[in-house]
Amino acid sequence: EKGYETGEHAPGLKLGGCGAYKAAHHIIKTHAKVWHSYNNTWRSEQRGMVGISLTSGWGEPVDPHSQTDRDAAERYIQFHLGWFANPIYRGDYPEVMKNYVGRKSAQQGLGTSRLPTFSLQEKTYIKGTSDFLGIGHFTTRYVLQKSFPFLQVSSYHTDHDLAELVDPNWPAPGPKWLYSVPWGFRRLLNFIKTQYGNPLIYVTENGVSETVQCPQLCDEWRIQYLKGYINEILKALNDGVNVKGYTAWSLLDKFEWNKGFSERFGLYHIDFKNKNKPRYPKASVDYYKKIISANGFPNPREVMS
């Protein structure tokens, strides 16, 4: 969306209403081709696995008793995660995506939907092309129905007819979009379990950045974030979700899209102004080391000798 719809990221194209869908369509078909290539040529010899990593927030209905809010929250997930996961695990785009984009395309007087279609042959070729699902997850939104007035410039963003809200009480240690809402992760993982037949999951990205630089490297909020989110993964494991591994995002401060070096996700602080780029451990390093060595939460009563 940011590369082909809004032009915010490379390659900077502003193809409103169709660019993102076309790019995604090619990514999904290419992914399937790579999977089949590995499956046919290397798997028997190497015994490796090929999957896809998808990033998605969780959408929670503002009013869980309202059917329109529940539908809007469902659309939020289907337009983010389902957009890629549904073809790979179930053979086609989510029905709600096809309905919404198709209807809006017809209202615009277009002969075909702005959402491309897979041929029957392509659907069969794509379905089942993932040995595991990688999941990047950072935050959650409350979601409610919001109709966008007709004749507005069409875009992926307005196609799903919803508004996203945040709770002002949620901690927001980093950038404006990243609120700490651990309980959303458990719900997302359970959604994947029920929708896609409980696939093998590796958490490939989960973490928080700071926008205010802390000179003492005392990132207590990151420790709380990691603790909360890892705990919800533990609950999901107890729910029967097949989570096999977890990766904190990220080891080092690094180049972060159009934010450059200003947004710092690292457990290690990098001094970018120094030509040697020295690295300094933040407080979260010590905490995360303990989790790794205990393969879980360290016992708070245990005295380190």
Short mmCIF file of C-alpha atoms in Angstrom, two decimals:
data_model
loop_
_atom_site.label_atom_id
_atom_site.label_comp_id
_atom_site.label_asym_id
_atom_site.label_seq_id
_atom_site.Cartn_x
_atom_site.Cartn_y
_atom_site.Cartn_z
CA GLU A 1 0.00 0.00 0.00
CA LYS A 2 2.75 2.46 0.93
CA GLY A 3 4.85 1.58 -2.12
CA TYR A 4 2.18 1.40 -4.80
CA GLU A 5 -0.83 3.29 -3.42
CA THR A 6 0.25 6.25 -1.30
CA GLY A 7 3.82 6.46 -2.67
CA GLU A 8 5.23 6.93 0.84
CA HIS A 9 7.76 4.12 0.44
CA ALA A 10 9.80 2.92 -2.55
CA PRO A 11 9.10 2.68 -5.44
CA GLY A 12 6.91 5.71 -4.65
CA LEU A 13 4.03 5.01 -7.03
CA LYS A 14 0.60 6.56 -6.44
CA LEU A 15 -1.67 4.10 -8.23
CA GLY A 16 -4.82 4.86 -6.22
CA GLY A 17 -7.25 2.03 -5.66
CA CYS A 18 -5.48 -0.64 -7.71
CA GLY A 19 -1.69 -0.43 -7.22
CA ALA A 20 -1.58 -2.22 -3.89
CA TYR A 21 -3.90 -4.99 -5.08
CA LYS A 22 -1.82 -5.59 -8.22
CA ALA A 23 1.45 -5.66 -6.26
CA ALA A 24 -0.01 -8.10 -3.71
CA HIS A 25 -1.39 -10.30 -6.50
CA HIS A 26 2.11 -10.67 -7.97
CA ILE A 27 3.67 -11.29 -4.54
CA ILE A 28 1.22 -14.14 -3.81
CA LYS A 29 1.76 -15.79 -7.21
CA THR A 30 5.54 -15.37 -6.93
CA HIS A 31 5.53 -16.82 -3.42
CA ALA A 32 3.68 -19.89 -4.70
CA LYS A 33 6.18 -20.31 -7.54
CA VAL A 34 9.11 -20.20 -5.10
CA TRP A 35 7.42 -22.74 -2.82
CA HIS A 36 6.80 -25.16 -5.71
CA SER A 37 10.33 -24.65 -6.99
CA TYR A 38 11.76 -25.62 -3.60
CA ASN A 39 9.26 -28.42 -3.16
CA ASN A 40 10.13 -30.01 -6.53
CA THR A 41 13.89 -29.45 -6.55
CA TRP A 42 15.38 -29.22 -3.07
CA ARG A 43 13.00 -30.48 -0.39
CA SER A 44 13.77 -34.18 -0.72
CA GLU A 45 17.49 -33.47 -0.36
CA GLN A 46 17.52 -30.61 2.16
CA ARG A 47 14.35 -31.29 4.20
CA GLY A 48 13.84 -27.52 4.52
CA MET A 49 10.70 -25.45 4.95
CA VAL A 50 9.35 -22.50 2.97
CA GLY A 51 6.78 -20.12 4.40
CA ILE A 52 5.66 -16.52 4.19
CA SER A 53 5.89 -13.84 6.86
CA LEU A 54 2.88 -11.51 7.15
CA THR A 55 2.49 -8.52 9.44
CA SER A 56 -0.91 -7.75 10.90
CA GLY A 57 -2.44 -5.87 13.79
CA TRP A 58 -5.54 -7.13 15.58
CA GLY A 59 -8.93 -5.43 15.09
CA GLU A 60 -11.32 -5.51 18.04
CA PRO A 61 -14.95 -4.35 17.63
CA VAL A 62 -15.67 -1.11 19.54
CA ASP A 63 -18.97 -2.66 20.71
CA PRO A 64 -18.70 -6.46 20.80
CA HIS A 65 -22.53 -6.66 20.97
CA SER A 66 -22.95 -4.70 17.72
CA GLN A 67 -23.05 -6.85 14.58
CA THR A 68 -21.87 -3.94 12.39
CA ASP A 69 -18.83 -3.39 14.65
CA ARG A 70 -18.08 -7.12 14.66
CA ASP A 71 -18.32 -7.19 10.86
CA ALA A 72 -16.02 -4.15 10.61
CA ALA A 73 -13.43 -5.83 12.87
CA GLU A 74 -13.62 -8.96 10.72
CA ARG A 75 -13.03 -6.81 7.62
CA TYR A 76 -10.01 -5.21 9.31
CA ILE A 77 -8.34 -8.61 9.72
CA GLN A 78 -9.38 -9.92 6.31
CA PHE A 79 -8.10 -6.81 4.50
CA HIS A 80 -4.75 -7.08 6.32
CA LEU A 81 -3.86 -10.69 7.15
CA GLY A 82 -6.52 -12.49 5.07
CA TRP A 83 -5.52 -10.61 1.91
CA PHE A 84 -2.37 -12.79 1.72
CA ALA A 85 -3.10 -15.70 4.05
CA ASN A 86 -6.51 -16.65 2.62
CA PRO A 87 -5.22 -17.42 -0.92
CA ILE A 88 -2.30 -19.39 0.53
CA TYR A 89 -4.31 -21.39 3.07
CA ARG A 90 -7.79 -21.47 1.51
CA GLY A 91 -7.25 -20.84 -2.19
CA ASP A 92 -8.66 -17.36 -2.83
CA TYR A 93 -9.04 -13.82 -1.54
CA PRO A 94 -11.44 -13.43 1.42
CA GLU A 95 -15.08 -13.22 0.31
CA VAL A 96 -15.51 -9.89 2.10
CA MET A 97 -12.63 -8.36 0.12
CA LYS A 98 -14.07 -9.59 -3.17
CA ASN A 99 -17.52 -8.25 -2.23
CA TYR A 100 -16.42 -4.81 -1.02
CA VAL A 101 -13.85 -4.05 -3.73
CA GLY A 102 -16.11 -5.53 -6.40
CA ARG A 103 -19.13 -3.47 -5.33
CA LYS A 104 -17.14 -0.23 -5.12
CA SER A 105 -15.53 -0.88 -8.50
CA ALA A 106 -19.02 -1.34 -10.03
CA GLN A 107 -20.22 1.91 -8.40
CA GLN A 108 -17.31 3.67 -10.10
CA GLY A 109 -18.49 2.32 -13.42
CA LEU A 110 -15.56 -0.05 -13.85
CA GLY A 111 -16.21 -3.18 -15.89
CA THR A 112 -14.11 -5.38 -13.61
CA SER A 113 -13.11 -5.31 -9.95
CA ARG A 114 -9.99 -3.42 -8.92
CA LEU A 115 -9.12 -6.57 -6.96
CA PRO A 116 -7.54 -8.98 -9.48
CA THR A 117 -8.86 -12.52 -9.76
CA PHE A 118 -7.06 -15.85 -9.68
CA SER A 119 -7.86 -18.44 -12.33
CA LEU A 120 -8.98 -21.86 -11.10
CA GLN A 121 -5.55 -23.18 -12.05
CA GLU A 122 -3.81 -20.43 -10.03
CA LYS A 123 -6.01 -21.04 -6.98
CA THR A 124 -5.03 -24.71 -6.96
CA TYR A 125 -1.37 -23.83 -7.52
CA ILE A 126 -1.32 -21.27 -4.65
CA LYS A 127 -3.34 -23.16 -2.04
CA GLY A 128 -1.14 -24.96 0.50
CA THR A 129 2.13 -23.25 -0.41
CA SER A 130 3.31 -22.60 3.13
CA ASP A 131 5.07 -24.99 5.49
CA PHE A 132 4.79 -22.41 8.28
CA LEU A 133 3.32 -18.95 8.77
CA GLY A 134 5.61 -16.16 9.93
CA ILE A 135 3.76 -13.47 11.87
CA GLY A 136 4.86 -9.92 12.54
CA HIS A 137 2.65 -8.23 15.12
CA PHE A 138 2.98 -4.95 16.98
CA THR A 139 -0.35 -3.41 17.99
CA THR A 140 -4.17 -3.45 18.07
CA ARG A 141 -7.01 -1.14 17.05
CA TYR A 142 -10.64 -0.80 18.03
CA VAL A 143 -12.70 -0.91 14.86
CA LEU A 144 -16.13 0.38 13.88
CA GLN A 145 -18.15 0.77 10.67
CA LYS A 146 -17.51 3.96 8.72
CA SER A 147 -18.85 4.51 5.22
CA PHE A 148 -16.72 6.63 2.94
CA PRO A 149 -18.72 8.97 0.68
CA PHE A 150 -19.00 7.84 -2.91
CA LEU A 151 -16.95 9.70 -5.57
CA GLN A 152 -14.03 9.98 -3.20
CA VAL A 153 -10.78 8.87 -4.84
CA SER A 154 -10.76 5.10 -4.54
CA SER A 155 -8.09 3.57 -2.35
CA TYR A 156 -7.26 0.39 -0.48
CA HIS A 157 -7.66 2.43 2.69
CA THR A 158 -11.28 3.44 2.04
CA ASP A 159 -12.37 0.12 0.49
CA HIS A 160 -13.00 -1.59 3.82
CA ASP A 161 -15.46 1.02 5.21
CA LEU A 162 -14.11 1.19 8.73
CA ALA A 163 -12.54 3.57 11.22
CA GLU A 164 -9.70 2.65 13.58
CA LEU A 165 -9.64 3.92 17.17
CA VAL A 166 -7.21 3.61 20.04
CA ASP A 167 -7.78 3.71 23.78
CA PRO A 168 -6.01 6.79 25.21
CA ASN A 169 -5.10 4.66 28.25
CA TRP A 170 -3.03 2.25 26.16
CA PRO A 171 0.71 2.87 26.65
CA ALA A 172 2.26 4.46 23.56
CA PRO A 173 5.99 4.41 24.19
CA GLY A 174 7.11 4.74 20.59
CA PRO A 175 5.68 6.19 17.39
CA LYS A 176 2.08 7.36 17.04
CA TRP A 177 0.88 4.06 15.54
CA LEU A 178 2.41 1.66 18.04
CA TYR A 179 0.30 1.23 21.18
CA SER A 180 1.07 -1.58 23.60
CA VAL A 181 -2.01 -3.88 23.64
CA PRO A 182 -0.75 -7.37 24.52
CA TRP A 183 -4.18 -9.09 24.66
CA GLY A 184 -4.67 -8.44 20.93
CA PHE A 185 -1.84 -10.85 20.10
CA ARG A 186 -3.54 -13.85 21.73
CA ARG A 187 -6.72 -13.08 19.78
CA LEU A 188 -4.83 -12.77 16.51
CA LEU A 189 -3.05 -16.09 17.09
CA ASN A 190 -6.34 -17.84 17.89
CA PHE A 191 -7.91 -16.32 14.76
CA ILE A 192 -5.08 -17.84 12.68
CA LYS A 193 -5.61 -21.20 14.38
CA THR A 194 -9.33 -21.33 13.56
CA GLN A 195 -9.18 -19.73 10.09
CA TYR A 196 -6.19 -21.52 8.59
CA GLY A 197 -6.22 -24.96 10.19
CA ASN A 198 -3.79 -24.31 13.05
CA PRO A 199 -0.62 -23.84 10.97
CA LEU A 200 2.89 -23.93 12.38
CA ILE A 201 3.64 -20.31 13.43
CA TYR A 202 6.92 -18.49 13.92
CA VAL A 203 6.67 -14.98 15.36
CA THR A 204 9.12 -13.17 13.07
CA GLU A 205 8.66 -9.61 14.37
CA ASN A 206 7.39 -8.26 17.68
CA GLY A 207 8.74 -5.23 19.48
CA VAL A 208 8.50 -1.53 20.15
CA SER A 209 10.51 1.53 19.19
CA GLU A 210 11.33 4.67 21.10
CA THR A 211 11.04 8.13 19.67
CA VAL A 212 12.48 9.82 22.76
CA GLN A 213 16.08 8.78 23.18
CA CYS A 214 16.89 7.68 26.71
CA PRO A 215 20.50 8.56 27.50
CA GLN A 216 20.68 6.04 30.34
CA LEU A 217 19.46 3.23 28.02
CA CYS A 218 16.72 2.56 30.57
CA ASP A 219 14.01 1.21 28.25
CA GLU A 220 11.63 -0.01 30.96
CA TRP A 221 8.68 0.36 28.56
CA ARG A 222 10.29 -2.16 26.16
CA ILE A 223 10.71 -4.64 29.01
CA GLN A 224 7.01 -4.22 29.88
CA TYR A 225 6.02 -4.56 26.20
CA LEU A 226 8.04 -7.77 25.71
CA LYS A 227 6.77 -9.21 28.99
CA GLY A 228 3.13 -8.50 28.09
CA TYR A 229 3.28 -9.80 24.52
CA ILE A 230 5.34 -12.92 25.29
CA ASN A 231 2.90 -13.72 28.10
CA GLU A 232 -0.02 -13.57 25.65
CA ILE A 233 1.84 -15.94 23.29
CA LEU A 234 2.16 -18.30 26.27
CA LYS A 235 -1.61 -18.10 26.78
CA ALA A 236 -2.13 -18.80 23.06
CA LEU A 237 0.11 -21.88 23.37
CA ASN A 238 -2.14 -23.05 26.20
CA ASP A 239 -5.13 -22.44 23.88
CA GLY A 240 -3.55 -24.96 21.48
CA VAL A 241 -2.09 -22.49 18.97
CA ASN A 242 0.93 -24.02 17.23
CA VAL A 243 3.56 -21.33 17.94
CA LYS A 244 7.03 -22.78 17.47
CA GLY A 245 9.36 -19.78 17.83
CA TYR A 246 9.61 -16.11 18.75
CA THR A 247 11.87 -13.33 17.48
CA ALA A 248 12.04 -9.95 19.21
CA TRP A 249 12.24 -7.02 16.79
CA SER A 250 15.01 -6.03 16.71
CA LEU A 251 18.53 -6.86 17.86
CA LEU A 252 19.99 -3.48 16.82
CA ASP A 253 18.74 0.03 16.10
CA LYS A 254 18.64 0.22 12.31
CA PHE A 255 17.37 1.96 9.18
CA GLU A 256 13.58 2.06 9.57
CA TRP A 257 11.79 2.71 6.26
CA ASN A 258 11.11 6.41 5.68
CA LYS A 259 11.93 7.18 9.34
CA GLY A 260 15.61 6.51 8.69
CA PHE A 261 17.61 6.07 11.89
CA SER A 262 15.25 8.16 14.05
CA GLU A 263 12.97 5.28 15.06
CA ARG A 264 14.85 2.84 17.28
CA PHE A 265 13.55 -0.72 17.72
CA GLY A 266 16.85 -2.19 18.90
CA LEU A 267 17.68 -3.99 22.11
CA TYR A 268 21.14 -2.49 21.44
CA HIS A 269 21.59 1.27 21.04
CA ILE A 270 23.74 2.24 18.04
CA ASP A 271 25.64 5.51 18.00
CA PHE A 272 25.08 6.37 14.34
CA LYS A 273 27.06 9.63 14.59
CA ASN A 274 30.25 7.73 15.38
CA LYS A 275 31.93 6.29 12.28
CA ASN A 276 32.58 3.01 14.14
CA LYS A 277 28.88 2.71 15.07
CA PRO A 278 29.51 1.42 18.64
CA ARG A 279 26.73 -0.64 20.25
CA TYR A 280 25.45 -0.28 23.80
CA PRO A 281 23.07 -2.71 25.50
CA LYS A 282 19.79 -1.18 26.70
CA ALA A 283 18.20 -2.48 29.92
CA SER A 284 15.95 -4.76 27.83
CA VAL A 285 19.01 -6.82 26.80
CA ASP A 286 19.50 -8.14 30.32
CA TYR A 287 15.79 -8.92 30.66
CA TYR A 288 15.60 -10.69 27.29
CA LYS A 289 18.77 -12.69 28.07
CA LYS A 290 17.06 -14.02 31.19
CA ILE A 291 13.98 -15.05 29.21
CA ILE A 292 16.16 -16.85 26.67
CA SER A 293 18.24 -18.67 29.32
CA ALA A 294 15.12 -19.71 31.26
CA ASN A 295 13.22 -20.47 28.01
CA GLY A 296 10.39 -18.61 29.71
CA PHE A 297 9.86 -16.04 32.40
CA PRO A 298 12.55 -16.14 35.10
CA ASN A 299 11.33 -16.95 38.58
CA PRO A 300 11.09 -13.58 40.39
CA ARG A 301 11.85 -15.30 43.72
CA GLU A 302 15.11 -16.79 42.48
CA VAL A 303 18.18 -15.07 43.91
CA MET A 304 21.10 -14.88 41.49
CA SER A 305 24.24 -16.04 43.29
#
